Every structure is written in C-alpha cells, then in structure tokens.
Amino acid sequence: MLSRRRVLLGSAVGLLGAGALAACSDAPPAAAPSAPPGSPAPTTTTTTRVPYVGDQRAVALCAATSALAASLYSGAVLAAGDGRLGQVPGVVTAFLAGAGAQHTEHAAAWNALLTAAGRPAVSGIPLTVESERRAALGRAAAPTDLLTLAVDVEAMVGGTVTARAAEFTDPGAAALAATLAPVAAMHGATASFLLGRPTGATPSAAGAPLGLDALTA
Amino acid sequence: MTPAQTATGDVPALRTATSLVVLAQSTYRTLQTNPAGGGATAVPVVRDLLAAAVVELGDARSALTSATTGAGGRAQTAPDPAYGSVVDAALPTVRTPADVVGLVLTLEDVLAQTLVADAAALSTPALRALALRLGSAAAARKATLLVVNSLLSAGRADLVVAPPDLASLPGGVGTVGFPDTRFPTAKAAPPEEGN
C-alpha cells in the first residue's frame, strides 16, 4: 500500500508521463501553412484529434461531469428565481448554489490535472447526456423537482468518479477522485434530507454513472 | 514496491477500517436502547437514521471482512481501540438527541476519512473501489448528521421531520452538510491502529 501522505498530497507524475508520451505520439499537428491567395478552398479535413489518452480520458470525463453538474445547478438557481416554479424556499436555492460552487471547483481541479500534463482543459460540456439532462431541468415544475434532479445529478457524478477512481494509474488522479466522490455523496444526502428521505433517496436511471463512451471530446 | 509489500500494507488498513465499522455499528446499537436515541425522547428522524446506519454498517463489515480474508488476512472483529475509549467515555453522558447525533457524527467522520484515505492507497482497483464506495456512504451519513446536528443545536428539533417544512428551514441548512470542497483525511486512523 502506498503511503497515505504521499498519495493524498497528490502527484500528476503518471498523468504527466502519459501526457509526455501523448505529446510524442498524439500531439495535435502543427498548423498547416496558409494557402496562397486565390487557391481553392480545401475540400478535405484533417484527421480528428484525440486530445486525451489513458488516464487523461477518465480525468476529462470527470471534469465534464462536474461541469455538467455545475451548469445544471446554475440553471436551477436561475429557474428558482424566475417565478416559474413558484416560491422556491431559500434553503433549496442555497443548496443548489453551494453544491454548484463545489462542482465548479471540482471541474477546475480535474482540469488542472489535464493542463499540468500538457493537455487542454475540457471545454464546455462534451457529454452525450447533456441535452437530455438539460431537458430534465426544463421539465421541473416545483422546488422539489429541483431536489429530485439533484439526487440524480449527484448519483451520476459520484458514481462516475468512483467507477473511474479504481482504474486510475496516476496517484494524483486517484487521490483527487477519492476526495471528490464523497463530496458528491454529501450533496446527495443533503438533497435527500430536504426531499424528506433522510436515509437516502433512490436515484432514477438518470443517476447512473457515465462511461467513457459518454465523453465526446 | 513489491507485490508482497503491497499485500502486507492492505491487510492492516482493511482491518483498521473494519474495527471502526465494528465500533460504529456497536455504538449505534447501544444508542438505539437509549431513551434519546430510540426511546421516549427520541426524534423519529434520528431513530430512523440509527436503524438505517446499523444495516449499512453491517453490510460494510461483511464487505470489508471478505476483502480482508481475500487479501490473506484474518477477519477483524474487535472495535477500534482508540475511538473505543472515546465512546466508552461518552456513552454515559448521552442525554439528548443532540448528544446521540454528536457521538455518531464523530465516528462517521473518522470512518469516512479513513476509508477515503484507503481509497487512494490500497493496492488493487477492487479494494480501492470498495473503500471509496463505503467511504462515500459514511460521508453521506455524516452529511445528514451535520444537517440534523445544526437544527438540534439551534433548538429546532421541530424542524427535524420528514418531509421537512422547506419554507421554515434556515438557508444555512442547505449547505451545512458539505463543509469541504475536498473531503478531508487528516483524521484518518493510521493503518496499524485497529490491526
């Protein structure tokens, strides 16, 4: 077993190593020289770049999942304020804003691993489920619907990070996953309490963990 | 690190985590017999939390025991000695639902921190996944206890009901259950503590 202190201080060595390797084998091609004036527009495209390899791909998935959670909560706070859901209690808005802020920080921490490895941070929310999750938010008709959505979001985030955590070969990524998944569980427990299920609400199918195939970057 | 060294390190960590689970489950059971935990002065939500935790910790104990024996170790059946003395000292002083919640909150916190530390340090993916799953469950119980504790400490046991009156809950209840952006591990029990 690795030293707890060493592991939990974190290290991006593995990810950096993978990044360095990727830089040799999978780096984006240099920009093509400009076409001379008057030449026809190109009709072919270059090969699609795959920016993340190995652990990086799982880190990118976790970053995107955290970003989706943050974005959904931001949207939920806006919905809470526009009157569409009636009078939304302050405790619900506080939960959404607080949990969303932590997800924003989680996404930044995942992205910091990627950029430390010389890879691009995840841009936007490159996930196959994004539109469906936004539609679910759009269907919310009452404050408790926002909490039900939160139960699913936290199960999705926590499950995704937990599933990837065991597979990380990079100590820094493993340590980050270990300290972030429990926070998602705490968000979920809070949402469950507010919903009146203090021993835990059962998420719907939308709370299932995301696989690597959900990442479109 | 050789595989032999790795296996040597896993077993003490698993046995220590198990000893904390044993202690927590035993404490919950004892508190269920306390008037403030499961009797006349108990808060129904707290009573339900105790019952659910006993079941969850029983499952955790079974899973950790299987992992320990699978890693070549002996099953741990004794409670953690360091926190055992804390519990022994605290139990006679438990008078109120807030006392009940405060005691189990301490145990859930150290259990969660220990499992989270294990989740980053155990040697195989299966063991790390187990530790993180159980650590997240302990963290979830901790969050709920933090919420309940905040209300009981404020003298608002009337708000500890299911479902709660959302309009009456203070806004701070929405965030009191997740005070840390990254789950801490400073209180993690050292692997040899409960070995």
Short mmCIF file of C-alpha atoms in Angstrom, two decimals, chain A:
data_model
loop_
_atom_site.label_atom_id
_atom_site.label_comp_id
_atom_site.label_asym_id
_atom_site.label_seq_id
_atom_site.Cartn_x
_atom_site.Cartn_y
_atom_site.Cartn_z
CA MET A 1 0.00 0.00 0.00
CA LEU A 2 1.29 3.44 -0.84
CA SER A 3 1.97 5.95 1.88
CA ARG A 4 -1.24 7.83 2.62
CA ARG A 5 0.62 11.07 2.98
CA ARG A 6 2.36 10.67 -0.34
CA VAL A 7 -0.77 9.61 -2.17
CA LEU A 8 -3.05 12.23 -0.74
CA LEU A 9 -0.66 15.05 -1.33
CA GLY A 10 -1.18 14.04 -4.91
CA SER A 11 1.06 13.85 -7.87
CA ALA A 12 0.47 14.32 -11.53
CA VAL A 13 3.55 12.31 -12.41
CA GLY A 14 1.60 9.49 -14.03
CA LEU A 15 -0.65 11.82 -15.88
CA LEU A 16 2.31 13.93 -16.85
CA GLY A 17 4.03 10.83 -18.05
CA ALA A 18 1.07 9.89 -20.13
CA GLY A 19 0.92 13.44 -21.38
CA ALA A 20 4.53 13.44 -22.34
CA LEU A 21 4.00 10.21 -24.19
CA ALA A 22 0.95 11.63 -25.83
CA ALA A 23 2.92 14.65 -26.86
CA CYS A 24 5.17 12.34 -28.80
CA SER A 25 2.54 10.13 -30.32
CA ASP A 26 -0.70 12.03 -30.28
CA ALA A 27 0.12 15.70 -30.35
CA PRO A 28 -2.04 17.93 -32.45
CA PRO A 29 -0.48 18.54 -35.84
CA ALA A 30 1.22 21.83 -36.47
CA ALA A 31 -0.92 24.37 -38.21
CA ALA A 32 -0.93 23.96 -41.94
CA PRO A 33 0.72 26.74 -43.89
CA SER A 34 -1.63 29.32 -45.24
CA ALA A 35 -2.95 28.67 -48.68
CA PRO A 36 -1.77 31.09 -51.32
CA PRO A 37 -4.26 33.76 -52.34
CA GLY A 38 -6.74 32.60 -54.89
CA SER A 39 -6.31 28.93 -54.31
CA PRO A 40 -9.47 26.85 -53.92
CA ALA A 41 -10.86 26.19 -50.50
CA PRO A 42 -9.78 22.83 -49.12
CA THR A 43 -12.35 20.11 -49.54
CA THR A 44 -10.88 17.63 -47.09
CA THR A 45 -10.37 17.82 -43.37
CA THR A 46 -7.50 16.65 -41.26
CA THR A 47 -7.82 13.61 -39.06
CA THR A 48 -9.84 14.30 -35.90
CA ARG A 49 -7.53 14.83 -32.98
CA VAL A 50 -7.97 12.70 -29.87
CA PRO A 51 -6.80 15.03 -27.11
CA TYR A 52 -6.90 12.63 -24.19
CA VAL A 53 -5.34 9.20 -23.76
CA GLY A 54 -5.17 6.72 -20.90
CA ASP A 55 -5.97 8.23 -17.50
CA GLN A 56 -6.43 11.60 -19.17
CA ARG A 57 -9.63 10.41 -20.82
CA ALA A 58 -11.13 9.38 -17.48
CA VAL A 59 -9.99 12.66 -15.93
CA ALA A 60 -11.65 14.54 -18.80
CA LEU A 61 -14.86 12.57 -18.24
CA CYS A 62 -14.83 13.52 -14.56
CA ALA A 63 -14.15 17.16 -15.43
CA ALA A 64 -17.02 17.23 -17.90
CA THR A 65 -19.38 15.53 -15.46
CA SER A 66 -18.56 18.04 -12.74
CA ALA A 67 -19.03 20.87 -15.24
CA LEU A 68 -22.42 19.49 -16.22
CA ALA A 69 -23.48 19.35 -12.58
CA ALA A 70 -22.33 22.91 -12.00
CA SER A 71 -24.13 24.12 -15.09
CA LEU A 72 -27.36 22.35 -14.22
CA TYR A 73 -27.33 23.83 -10.72
CA SER A 74 -26.63 27.25 -12.13
CA GLY A 75 -29.65 26.81 -14.38
CA ALA A 76 -31.69 25.57 -11.45
CA VAL A 77 -30.83 28.68 -9.43
CA LEU A 78 -31.97 30.81 -12.35
CA ALA A 79 -35.18 28.82 -12.61
CA ALA A 80 -35.73 29.25 -8.88
CA GLY A 81 -35.52 32.98 -9.32
CA ASP A 82 -37.73 33.48 -12.34
CA GLY A 83 -41.01 32.54 -10.66
CA ARG A 84 -41.75 29.61 -12.96
CA LEU A 85 -41.56 27.17 -10.04
CA GLY A 86 -43.48 29.31 -7.60
CA GLN A 87 -41.87 30.45 -4.39
CA VAL A 88 -38.66 28.45 -4.07
CA PRO A 89 -37.52 28.21 -0.42
CA GLY A 90 -34.21 29.80 0.40
CA VAL A 91 -32.82 26.53 1.70
CA VAL A 92 -33.31 24.96 -1.74
CA THR A 93 -31.61 27.83 -3.52
CA ALA A 94 -28.78 27.79 -1.00
CA PHE A 95 -28.27 24.08 -1.59
CA LEU A 96 -28.20 24.48 -5.36
CA ALA A 97 -25.78 27.40 -5.24
CA GLY A 98 -23.49 25.78 -2.67
CA ALA A 99 -23.30 22.40 -4.35
CA GLY A 100 -22.90 24.04 -7.74
CA ALA A 101 -19.97 26.10 -6.50
CA GLN A 102 -18.23 22.97 -5.26
CA HIS A 103 -18.79 21.22 -8.57
CA THR A 104 -17.25 24.19 -10.33
CA GLU A 105 -14.18 23.79 -8.12
CA HIS A 106 -14.12 20.07 -8.78
CA ALA A 107 -14.16 20.64 -12.53
CA ALA A 108 -11.27 23.08 -12.14
CA ALA A 109 -9.29 20.54 -10.12
CA TRP A 110 -9.77 17.86 -12.77
CA ASN A 111 -8.82 20.30 -15.49
CA ALA A 112 -5.70 21.29 -13.56
CA LEU A 113 -4.53 17.69 -13.84
CA LEU A 114 -5.00 17.81 -17.58
CA THR A 115 -3.24 21.11 -18.11
CA ALA A 116 -0.38 20.03 -15.83
CA ALA A 117 0.05 17.10 -18.20
CA GLY A 118 0.21 19.45 -21.15
CA ARG A 119 -3.25 18.63 -22.39
CA PRO A 120 -6.12 21.05 -22.93
CA ALA A 121 -8.69 21.63 -20.23
CA VAL A 122 -12.12 20.29 -21.05
CA SER A 123 -14.06 22.97 -22.86
CA GLY A 124 -17.80 23.22 -22.48
CA ILE A 125 -19.69 20.06 -21.58
CA PRO A 126 -18.70 17.38 -24.09
CA LEU A 127 -21.11 14.72 -22.90
CA THR A 128 -23.70 12.76 -24.82
CA VAL A 129 -26.20 13.20 -21.99
CA GLU A 130 -26.03 16.98 -21.77
CA SER A 131 -29.15 17.82 -23.76
CA GLU A 132 -31.22 15.16 -22.04
CA ARG A 133 -30.18 16.41 -18.61
CA ARG A 134 -30.97 19.99 -19.55
CA ALA A 135 -34.37 18.84 -20.76
CA ALA A 136 -34.94 17.23 -17.36
CA LEU A 137 -34.21 20.56 -15.71
CA GLY A 138 -36.60 22.23 -18.10
CA ARG A 139 -39.37 19.87 -17.01
CA ALA A 140 -39.06 20.91 -13.36
CA ALA A 141 -42.37 22.31 -12.17
CA ALA A 142 -41.85 22.62 -8.43
CA PRO A 143 -38.98 23.22 -5.99
CA THR A 144 -38.91 19.55 -5.03
CA ASP A 145 -38.33 18.69 -8.70
CA LEU A 146 -35.03 20.55 -8.44
CA LEU A 147 -34.08 18.41 -5.44
CA THR A 148 -35.08 15.23 -7.25
CA LEU A 149 -32.90 16.32 -10.15
CA ALA A 150 -30.08 16.93 -7.68
CA VAL A 151 -30.33 13.39 -6.32
CA ASP A 152 -29.83 12.08 -9.85
CA VAL A 153 -27.03 14.53 -10.63
CA GLU A 154 -25.08 13.62 -7.50
CA ALA A 155 -25.54 9.90 -8.07
CA MET A 156 -24.28 10.36 -11.63
CA VAL A 157 -21.24 12.39 -10.54
CA GLY A 158 -20.35 10.24 -7.56
CA GLY A 159 -20.84 7.01 -9.45
CA THR A 160 -18.82 8.20 -12.41
CA VAL A 161 -15.90 9.33 -10.27
CA THR A 162 -15.99 6.18 -8.15
CA ALA A 163 -16.01 3.94 -11.19
CA ARG A 164 -13.03 5.72 -12.70
CA ALA A 165 -11.16 6.08 -9.40
CA ALA A 166 -10.32 2.42 -9.09
CA GLU A 167 -8.79 2.36 -12.55
CA PHE A 168 -6.53 5.38 -12.31
CA THR A 169 -2.85 4.56 -12.52
CA ASP A 170 -1.89 8.14 -11.75
CA PRO A 171 -1.64 8.76 -7.96
CA GLY A 172 -2.75 12.37 -8.30
CA ALA A 173 -5.90 11.42 -10.18
CA ALA A 174 -6.65 8.60 -7.72
CA ALA A 175 -6.23 10.93 -4.75
CA LEU A 176 -8.44 13.59 -6.29
CA ALA A 177 -11.15 11.07 -7.09
CA ALA A 178 -11.05 9.72 -3.54
CA THR A 179 -11.65 13.15 -2.04
CA LEU A 180 -14.30 14.32 -4.51
CA ALA A 181 -16.67 11.36 -4.76
CA PRO A 182 -17.61 11.60 -1.05
CA VAL A 183 -18.47 15.27 -1.51
CA ALA A 184 -20.97 14.34 -4.20
CA ALA A 185 -22.40 11.80 -1.77
CA MET A 186 -22.79 14.56 0.81
CA HIS A 187 -24.61 16.74 -1.71
CA GLY A 188 -26.90 13.82 -2.47
CA ALA A 189 -27.58 13.19 1.20
CA THR A 190 -28.49 16.84 1.73
CA ALA A 191 -30.88 16.81 -1.22
CA SER A 192 -32.42 13.60 0.11
CA PHE A 193 -32.95 15.14 3.54
CA LEU A 194 -34.62 18.17 2.01
CA LEU A 195 -36.85 15.84 0.00
CA GLY A 196 -37.98 14.14 3.18
CA ARG A 197 -35.91 10.98 2.72
CA PRO A 198 -33.22 11.40 5.36
CA THR A 199 -31.97 7.83 4.98
CA GLY A 200 -31.39 8.39 1.28
CA ALA A 201 -33.49 8.88 -1.83
CA THR A 202 -33.17 6.37 -4.64
CA PRO A 203 -31.95 7.97 -7.85
CA SER A 204 -33.67 7.33 -11.17
CA ALA A 205 -31.98 5.88 -14.25
CA ALA A 206 -30.61 9.37 -14.90
CA GLY A 207 -28.38 8.87 -11.87
CA ALA A 208 -26.43 6.05 -13.47
CA PRO A 209 -22.65 6.51 -13.77
CA LEU A 210 -21.36 7.70 -17.11
CA GLY A 211 -18.95 5.54 -19.06
CA LEU A 212 -16.04 6.74 -21.12
CA ASP A 213 -18.24 6.46 -24.20
CA ALA A 214 -20.30 9.39 -22.88
CA LEU A 215 -17.33 11.73 -23.45
CA THR A 216 -17.43 13.37 -26.86
CA ALA A 217 -14.17 15.31 -26.56
#
